[in-house]
Coordinates of C-alpha atoms in Angstrom, one line a residue:
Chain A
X565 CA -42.5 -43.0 5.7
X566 CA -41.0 -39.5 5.5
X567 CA -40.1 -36.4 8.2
X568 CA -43.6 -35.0 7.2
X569 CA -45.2 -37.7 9.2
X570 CA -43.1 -37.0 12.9
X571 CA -44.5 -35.1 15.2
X572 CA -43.6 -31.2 15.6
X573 CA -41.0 -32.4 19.0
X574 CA -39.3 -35.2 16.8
X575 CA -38.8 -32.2 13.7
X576 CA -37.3 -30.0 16.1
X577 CA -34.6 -32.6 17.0
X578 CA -34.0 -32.8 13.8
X579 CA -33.3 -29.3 13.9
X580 CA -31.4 -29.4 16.3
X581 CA -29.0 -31.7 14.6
X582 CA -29.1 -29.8 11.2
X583 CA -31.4 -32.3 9.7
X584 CA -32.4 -30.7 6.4
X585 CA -35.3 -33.3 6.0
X586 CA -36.4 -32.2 9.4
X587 CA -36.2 -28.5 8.6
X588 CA -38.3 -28.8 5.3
X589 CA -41.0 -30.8 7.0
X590 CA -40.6 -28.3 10.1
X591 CA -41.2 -24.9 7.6
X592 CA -43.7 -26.9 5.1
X593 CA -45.7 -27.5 8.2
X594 CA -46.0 -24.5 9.6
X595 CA -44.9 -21.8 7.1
X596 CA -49.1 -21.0 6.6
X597 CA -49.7 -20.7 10.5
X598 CA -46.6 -18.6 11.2
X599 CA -47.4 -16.3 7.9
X600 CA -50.6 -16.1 9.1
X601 CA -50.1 -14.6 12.1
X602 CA -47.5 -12.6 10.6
X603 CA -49.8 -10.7 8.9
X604 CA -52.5 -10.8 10.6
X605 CA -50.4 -8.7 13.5
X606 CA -48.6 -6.4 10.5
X607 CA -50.6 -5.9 8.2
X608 CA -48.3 -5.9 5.5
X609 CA -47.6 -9.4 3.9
X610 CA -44.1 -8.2 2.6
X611 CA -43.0 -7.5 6.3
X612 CA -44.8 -10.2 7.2
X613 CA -43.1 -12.4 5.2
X614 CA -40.0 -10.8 6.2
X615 CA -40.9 -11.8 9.8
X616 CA -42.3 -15.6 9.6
X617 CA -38.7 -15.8 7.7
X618 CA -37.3 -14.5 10.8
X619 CA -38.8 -16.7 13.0
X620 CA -37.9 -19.8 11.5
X621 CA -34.6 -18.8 11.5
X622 CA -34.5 -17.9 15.1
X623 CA -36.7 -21.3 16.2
X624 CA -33.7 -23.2 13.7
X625 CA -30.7 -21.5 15.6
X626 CA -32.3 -22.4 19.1
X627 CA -33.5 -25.6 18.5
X628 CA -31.0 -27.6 20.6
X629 CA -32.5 -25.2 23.4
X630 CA -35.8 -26.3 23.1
X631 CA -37.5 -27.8 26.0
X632 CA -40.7 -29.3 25.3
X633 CA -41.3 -29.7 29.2
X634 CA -41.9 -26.4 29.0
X635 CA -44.3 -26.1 26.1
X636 CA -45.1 -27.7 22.6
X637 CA -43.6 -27.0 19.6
X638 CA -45.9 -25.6 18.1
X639 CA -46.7 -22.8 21.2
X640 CA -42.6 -22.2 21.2
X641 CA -42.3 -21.9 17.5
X642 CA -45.7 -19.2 17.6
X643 CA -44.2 -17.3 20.5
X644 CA -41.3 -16.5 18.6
X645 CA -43.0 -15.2 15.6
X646 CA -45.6 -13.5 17.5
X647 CA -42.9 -11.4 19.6
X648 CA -40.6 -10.7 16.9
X649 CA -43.9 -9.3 15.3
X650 CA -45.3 -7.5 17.9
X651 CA -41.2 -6.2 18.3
X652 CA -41.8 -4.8 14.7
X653 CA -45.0 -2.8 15.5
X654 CA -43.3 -1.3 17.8
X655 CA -40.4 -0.2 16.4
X656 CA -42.4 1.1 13.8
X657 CA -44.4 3.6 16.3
X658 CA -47.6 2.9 17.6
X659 CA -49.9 2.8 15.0
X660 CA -53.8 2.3 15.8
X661 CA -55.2 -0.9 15.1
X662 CA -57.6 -0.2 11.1
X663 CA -61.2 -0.2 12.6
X664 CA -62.1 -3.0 9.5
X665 CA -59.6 -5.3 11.6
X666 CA -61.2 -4.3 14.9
X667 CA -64.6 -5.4 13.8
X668 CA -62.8 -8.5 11.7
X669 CA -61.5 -9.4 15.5
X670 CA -65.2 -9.0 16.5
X671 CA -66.9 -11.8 14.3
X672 CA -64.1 -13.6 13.4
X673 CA -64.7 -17.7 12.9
X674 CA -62.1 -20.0 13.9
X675 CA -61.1 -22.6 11.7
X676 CA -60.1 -25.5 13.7
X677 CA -60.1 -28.4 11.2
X678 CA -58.3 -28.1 7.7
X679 CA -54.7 -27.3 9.4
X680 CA -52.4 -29.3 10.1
X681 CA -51.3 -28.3 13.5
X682 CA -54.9 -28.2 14.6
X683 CA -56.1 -31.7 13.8
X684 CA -56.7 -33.7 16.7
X685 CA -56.4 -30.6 19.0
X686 CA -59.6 -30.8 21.2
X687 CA -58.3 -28.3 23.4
X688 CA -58.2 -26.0 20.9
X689 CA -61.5 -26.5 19.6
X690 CA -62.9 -25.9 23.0
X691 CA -60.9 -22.6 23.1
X692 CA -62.2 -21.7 19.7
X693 CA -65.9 -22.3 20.7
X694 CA -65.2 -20.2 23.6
X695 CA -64.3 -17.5 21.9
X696 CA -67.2 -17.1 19.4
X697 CA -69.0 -17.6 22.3
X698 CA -67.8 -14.7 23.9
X699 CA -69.5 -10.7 24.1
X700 CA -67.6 -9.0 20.9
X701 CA -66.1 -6.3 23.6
X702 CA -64.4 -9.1 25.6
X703 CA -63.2 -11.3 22.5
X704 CA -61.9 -8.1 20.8
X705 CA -59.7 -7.4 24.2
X706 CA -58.4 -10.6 24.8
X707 CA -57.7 -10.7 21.0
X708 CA -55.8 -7.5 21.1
X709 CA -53.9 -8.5 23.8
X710 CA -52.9 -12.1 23.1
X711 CA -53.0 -11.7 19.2
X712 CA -52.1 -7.8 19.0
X713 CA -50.0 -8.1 22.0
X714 CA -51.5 -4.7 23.4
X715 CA -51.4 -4.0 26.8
X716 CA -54.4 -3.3 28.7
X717 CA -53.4 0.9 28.2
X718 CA -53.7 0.3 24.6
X719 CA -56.8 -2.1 24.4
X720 CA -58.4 0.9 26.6
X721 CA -56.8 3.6 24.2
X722 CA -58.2 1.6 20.5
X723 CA -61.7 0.9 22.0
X724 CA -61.9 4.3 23.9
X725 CA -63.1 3.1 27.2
X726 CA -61.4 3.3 30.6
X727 CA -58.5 1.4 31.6
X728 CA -60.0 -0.5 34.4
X729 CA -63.0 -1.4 32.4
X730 CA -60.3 -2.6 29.3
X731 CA -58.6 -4.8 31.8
X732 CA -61.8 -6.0 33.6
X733 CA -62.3 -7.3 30.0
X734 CA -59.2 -9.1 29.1
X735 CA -59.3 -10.7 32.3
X736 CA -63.0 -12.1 32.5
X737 CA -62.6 -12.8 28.8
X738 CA -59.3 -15.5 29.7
X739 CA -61.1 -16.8 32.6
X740 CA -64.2 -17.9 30.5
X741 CA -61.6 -19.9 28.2
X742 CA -60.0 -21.5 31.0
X743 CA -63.4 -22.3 32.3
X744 CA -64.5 -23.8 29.3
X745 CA -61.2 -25.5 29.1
X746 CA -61.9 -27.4 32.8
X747 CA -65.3 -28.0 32.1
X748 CA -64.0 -29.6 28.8
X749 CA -61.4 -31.8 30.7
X750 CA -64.1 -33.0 33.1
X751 CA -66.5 -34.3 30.2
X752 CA -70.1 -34.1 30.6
X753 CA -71.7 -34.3 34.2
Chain B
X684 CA -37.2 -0.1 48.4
X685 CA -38.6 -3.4 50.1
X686 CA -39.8 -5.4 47.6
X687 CA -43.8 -5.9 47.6
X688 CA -45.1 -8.9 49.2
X689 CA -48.6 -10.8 47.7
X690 CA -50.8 -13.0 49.4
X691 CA -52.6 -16.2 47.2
X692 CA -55.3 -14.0 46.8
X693 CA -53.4 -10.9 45.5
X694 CA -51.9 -13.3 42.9
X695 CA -54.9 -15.4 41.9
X696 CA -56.6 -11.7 41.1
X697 CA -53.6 -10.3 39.1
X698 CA -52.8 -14.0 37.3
X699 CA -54.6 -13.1 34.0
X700 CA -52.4 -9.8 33.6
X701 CA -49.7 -12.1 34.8
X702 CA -50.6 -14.5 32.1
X703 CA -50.8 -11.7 29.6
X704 CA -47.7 -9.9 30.5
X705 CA -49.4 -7.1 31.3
X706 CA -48.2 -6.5 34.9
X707 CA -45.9 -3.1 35.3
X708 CA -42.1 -4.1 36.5
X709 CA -42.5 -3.7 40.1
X710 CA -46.0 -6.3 39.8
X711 CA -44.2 -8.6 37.7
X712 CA -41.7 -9.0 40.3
X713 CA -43.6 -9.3 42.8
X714 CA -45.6 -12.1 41.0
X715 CA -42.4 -13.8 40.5
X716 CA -41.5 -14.2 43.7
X717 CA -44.5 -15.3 44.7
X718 CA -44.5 -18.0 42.0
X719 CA -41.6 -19.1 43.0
X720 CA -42.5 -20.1 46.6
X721 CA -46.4 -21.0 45.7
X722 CA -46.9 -24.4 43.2
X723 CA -50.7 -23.4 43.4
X724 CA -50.3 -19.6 42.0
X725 CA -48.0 -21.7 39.5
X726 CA -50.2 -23.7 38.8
X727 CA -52.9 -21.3 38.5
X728 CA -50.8 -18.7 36.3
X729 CA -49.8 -21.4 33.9
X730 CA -53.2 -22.8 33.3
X731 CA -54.1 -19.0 32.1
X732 CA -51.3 -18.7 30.2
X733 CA -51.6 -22.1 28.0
X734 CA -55.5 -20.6 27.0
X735 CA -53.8 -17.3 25.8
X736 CA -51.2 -19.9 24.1
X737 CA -53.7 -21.6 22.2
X738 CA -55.8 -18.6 21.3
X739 CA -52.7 -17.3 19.5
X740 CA -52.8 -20.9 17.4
X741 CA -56.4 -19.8 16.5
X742 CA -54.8 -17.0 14.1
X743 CA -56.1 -18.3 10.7
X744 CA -53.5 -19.5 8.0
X745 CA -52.4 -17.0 5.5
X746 CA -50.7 -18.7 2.2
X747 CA -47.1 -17.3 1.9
X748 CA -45.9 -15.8 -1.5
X749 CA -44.6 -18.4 -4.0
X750 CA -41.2 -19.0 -2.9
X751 CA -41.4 -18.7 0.2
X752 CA -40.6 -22.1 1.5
X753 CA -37.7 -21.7 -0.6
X754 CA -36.4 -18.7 0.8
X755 CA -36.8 -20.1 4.1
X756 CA -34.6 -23.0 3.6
X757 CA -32.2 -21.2 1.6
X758 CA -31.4 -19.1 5.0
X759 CA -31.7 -21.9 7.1
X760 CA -28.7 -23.3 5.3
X761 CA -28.8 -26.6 7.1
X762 CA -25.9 -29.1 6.0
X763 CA -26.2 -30.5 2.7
X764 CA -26.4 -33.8 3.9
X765 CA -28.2 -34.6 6.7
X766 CA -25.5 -35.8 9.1
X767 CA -25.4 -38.9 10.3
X768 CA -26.5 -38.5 13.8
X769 CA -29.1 -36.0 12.5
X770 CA -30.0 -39.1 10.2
X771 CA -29.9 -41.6 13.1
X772 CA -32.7 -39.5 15.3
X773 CA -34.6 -39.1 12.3
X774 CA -34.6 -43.1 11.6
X775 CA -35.0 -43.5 15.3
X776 CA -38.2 -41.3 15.8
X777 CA -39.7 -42.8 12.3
X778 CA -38.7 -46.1 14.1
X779 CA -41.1 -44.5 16.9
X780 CA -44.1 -43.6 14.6
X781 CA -44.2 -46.6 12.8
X782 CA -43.7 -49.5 15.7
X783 CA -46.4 -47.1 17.6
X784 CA -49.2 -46.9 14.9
X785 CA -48.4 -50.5 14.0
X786 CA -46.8 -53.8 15.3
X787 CA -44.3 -53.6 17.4
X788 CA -41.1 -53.9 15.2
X789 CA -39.1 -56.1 17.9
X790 CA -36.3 -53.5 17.8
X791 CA -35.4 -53.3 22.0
X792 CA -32.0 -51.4 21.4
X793 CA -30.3 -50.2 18.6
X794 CA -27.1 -48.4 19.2
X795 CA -25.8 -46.2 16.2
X796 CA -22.1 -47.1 15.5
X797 CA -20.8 -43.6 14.8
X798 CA -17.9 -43.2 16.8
X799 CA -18.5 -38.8 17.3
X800 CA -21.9 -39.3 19.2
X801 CA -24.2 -42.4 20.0
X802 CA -27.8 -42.3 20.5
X803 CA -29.8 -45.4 21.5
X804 CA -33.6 -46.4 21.4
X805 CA -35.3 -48.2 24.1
X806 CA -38.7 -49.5 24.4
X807 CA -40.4 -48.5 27.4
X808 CA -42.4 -51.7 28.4
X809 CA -45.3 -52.1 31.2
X810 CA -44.1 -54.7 34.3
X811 CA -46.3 -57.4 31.9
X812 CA -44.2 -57.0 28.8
X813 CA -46.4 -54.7 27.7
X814 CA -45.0 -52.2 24.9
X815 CA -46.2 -48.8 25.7
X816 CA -43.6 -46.3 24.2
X817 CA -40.2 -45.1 22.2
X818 CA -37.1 -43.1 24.2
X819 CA -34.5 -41.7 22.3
X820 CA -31.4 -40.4 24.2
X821 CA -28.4 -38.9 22.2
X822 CA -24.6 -39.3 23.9
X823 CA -23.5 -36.1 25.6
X824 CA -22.8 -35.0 29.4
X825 CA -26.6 -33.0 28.4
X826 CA -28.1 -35.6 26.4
X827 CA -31.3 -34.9 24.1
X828 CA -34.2 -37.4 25.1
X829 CA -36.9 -37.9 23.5
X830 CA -40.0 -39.9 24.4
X831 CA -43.2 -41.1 22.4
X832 CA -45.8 -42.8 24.1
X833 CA -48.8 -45.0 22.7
X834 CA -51.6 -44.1 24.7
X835 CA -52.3 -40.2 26.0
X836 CA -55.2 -41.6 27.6
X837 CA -53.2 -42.7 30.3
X838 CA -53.5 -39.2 31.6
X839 CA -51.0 -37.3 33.6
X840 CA -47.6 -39.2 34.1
X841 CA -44.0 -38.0 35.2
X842 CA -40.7 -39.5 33.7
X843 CA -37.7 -40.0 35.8
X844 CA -34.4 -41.1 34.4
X845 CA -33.0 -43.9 36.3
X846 CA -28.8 -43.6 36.9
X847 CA -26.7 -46.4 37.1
X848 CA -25.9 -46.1 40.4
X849 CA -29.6 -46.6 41.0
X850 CA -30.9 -43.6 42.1
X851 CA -33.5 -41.6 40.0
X852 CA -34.0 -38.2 39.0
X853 CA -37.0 -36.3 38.1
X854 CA -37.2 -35.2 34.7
X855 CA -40.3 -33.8 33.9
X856 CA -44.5 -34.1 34.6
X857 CA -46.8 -34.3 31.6
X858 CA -50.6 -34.4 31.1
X859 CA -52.4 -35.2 27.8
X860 CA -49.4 -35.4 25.9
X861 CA -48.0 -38.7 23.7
X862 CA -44.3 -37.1 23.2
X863 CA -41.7 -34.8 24.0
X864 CA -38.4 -33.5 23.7
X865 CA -35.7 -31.8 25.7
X866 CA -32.2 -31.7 27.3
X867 CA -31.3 -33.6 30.3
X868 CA -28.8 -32.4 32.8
X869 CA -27.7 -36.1 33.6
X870 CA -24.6 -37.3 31.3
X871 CA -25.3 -39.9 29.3
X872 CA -23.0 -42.4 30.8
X873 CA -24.9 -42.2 34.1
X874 CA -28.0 -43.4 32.8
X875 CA -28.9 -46.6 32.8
X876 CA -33.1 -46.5 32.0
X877 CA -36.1 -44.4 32.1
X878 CA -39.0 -44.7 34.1
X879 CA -42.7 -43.5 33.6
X880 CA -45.2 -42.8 36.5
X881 CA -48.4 -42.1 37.3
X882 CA -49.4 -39.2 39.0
X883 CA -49.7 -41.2 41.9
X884 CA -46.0 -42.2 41.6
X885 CA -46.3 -46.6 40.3
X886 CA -44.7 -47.5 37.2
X887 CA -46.1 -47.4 34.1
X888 CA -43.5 -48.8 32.3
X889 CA -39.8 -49.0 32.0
X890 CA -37.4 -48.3 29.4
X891 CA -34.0 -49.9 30.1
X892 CA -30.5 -48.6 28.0
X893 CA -27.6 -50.3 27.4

């Protein structure tokens, strides 16, 4: 049995301890999911790659810090990635969000099985269905916001409707997930 | 300036934006200070904010450029070798997958003989003998713990670390999850076992270190 086969806490441990078997099975598990998200939020997979790079590094030097009372692995190790891209955006200026990536966000299909860190993950498939399930207009605002990391001024600006009605979106658009996530937790009536 | 007070209600209807980070500075604070004096706002805040966790996992895989992996590792620059407490936890938690996807693999405590930093692993057993789990807890005045249960059915449980003088302390309340990992802020030579509860507070098992 190898490192590949421990779960995401037990690799970060390892980490923690400079355990080079840990750290391989720790990038090789996650390196298509942090690169994903990478570029999905820059749009350029040289940056991109620049930034999942970062990330690991950053989730490798704080490792002995990681408290997974707090929140998985997997979430800590997707929040850093996911600010140290959204950090990148904006250093490089506010740039408008391409309208092919806008209507990509609109009818996008989420892939819940073939990856690793999904298998197994109910909860996630529940917040996948949710989403597709949502109006476009409300999946494309929570998207920009939790993807994109917009704030409600920006979801408002890059789908040119008013503030309030941008952040009446976001907002009934995270309370449907949860809602489907409770539902899902009590089990069928 | 006095600093703005919220009601449950105020909170409840600015949780999502509180969730998102979205809030402007003088909200935010607000928020937090309500949070801190309110476990149902908590509660209520954190439950939004796992869903806008796990949409972010929904991102779809993108495969890196050849070499990538590589490059990673190369900056990672971990130590050649693994080190030998580094290879200790690693045996330890493989310990943990196998004896909990198979037979139990009669290990109770093994104690790792390096003389720089000791980490033992303990079987956490039901009142009937029953095996239920794996902990791991490194040496230290802030040991590393580690803890793999069988069975996430079991719902929500807490895990307290019991001290030698026999007095426990909380160490953290988990729902749907078979393992975790974190820091303790009890020194290793104070504890003498963990304990696993229900949400109602009985033992689901103990785990008892030497």
């Amino acid at each position: 049995m190898d490192a590949a086969l421990l779960s995401d806490d037990a690799l970060v441990g390892g980490m923690a301890v400079g355990d080079a078997d840990a750290c391989l099975a720790f990038v090789r598990r996650h390196q298509r999911g942090v690169f994903g998200l990478a570029s999905r939020l820059l749009g350029e997979r040289a940056l991109a790659e620049d930034v999942a790079q970062m990330a690991f590094t950053k989730a490798w030097q704080n490792a002995a810090s990681f408290d997974g009372r707090r929140a998985s692995a997997v979430t800590w190790l997707y929040t850093i990635a996911r600010n140290l891209a959204i950090d990148e955006l904006r250093r490089r200026r506010p740039e408008p969000i391409a309208a092919e990536d806008l209507a990509q966000l609109s009818s996008e299909r989420f892939e819940v099985g073939p990856s690793d860190r999904l298998l197994g993950r109910e909860d996630l498939r529940v917040v996948a269905a949710a989403l597709e399930a949502l109006p476009a207009p409300q999946r494309r605002a929570l998207l920009l916001a939790t993807w994109h990391g917009c704030t409600a001024q920006e979801v408002a600006d890059t789908e040119q409707i008013p503030l309030g009605t941008a952040k009446t979106r976001i907002r009934t658009a995270l309370i449907r997930l949860r809602s489907a996530r409770v539902e899902a937790d009590r089990g069928p009536q | 300036m006095n600093p703005l007070k919220l009601t449950c209600a105020e909170v409840v209807e600015l949780a999502p934006d509180a969730a998102l980070d979205l809030l402007d500075g003088q909200q935010r604070a607000a928020v937090v200070a309500h949070l801190d004096d309110c476990a149902r706002c908590r509660a209520e805040v954190h439950e939004l904010l796992d869903v806008a966790d796990l949409t972010v996992l929904l991102v779809p895989d993108d495969e890196p450029p050849v070499g990538f992996e590589d490059r990673v590792l190369a900056s990672l620059q971990p130590s050649q070798a693994t080190s030998p407490v580094g290879r200790w936890l690693m045996a330890a938690a493989i310990v943990i997958v196998v004896s909990l996807g198979a037979v139990a693999t009669g290990l109770v405590v093994a104690r790792h003989p390096s003389p720089a930093m000791s980490a033992d692993v303990a079987v956490v057993n039901t009142e009937a003998g029953s095996d239920i789990g794996r902990v791991v807890v490194t040496g230290g005045t802030k040991p590393w713990l580690f803890m793999a249960l069988s069975d996430q059915s079991q719902g929500a449980y807490a895990c307290e670390l019991i001290k030698v003088d026999g007095t426990s302390v909380g160490i953290g309340e988990f729902e749907g999850r078979a393992d975790w990992s974190g820091r303790v802020q009890v020194p290793r030579d104070q504890i003498s076992g963990v304990r696993v509860t229900d949400a109602a507070g009985n033992t689901l098992g103990t785990a008892t270190l030497s």
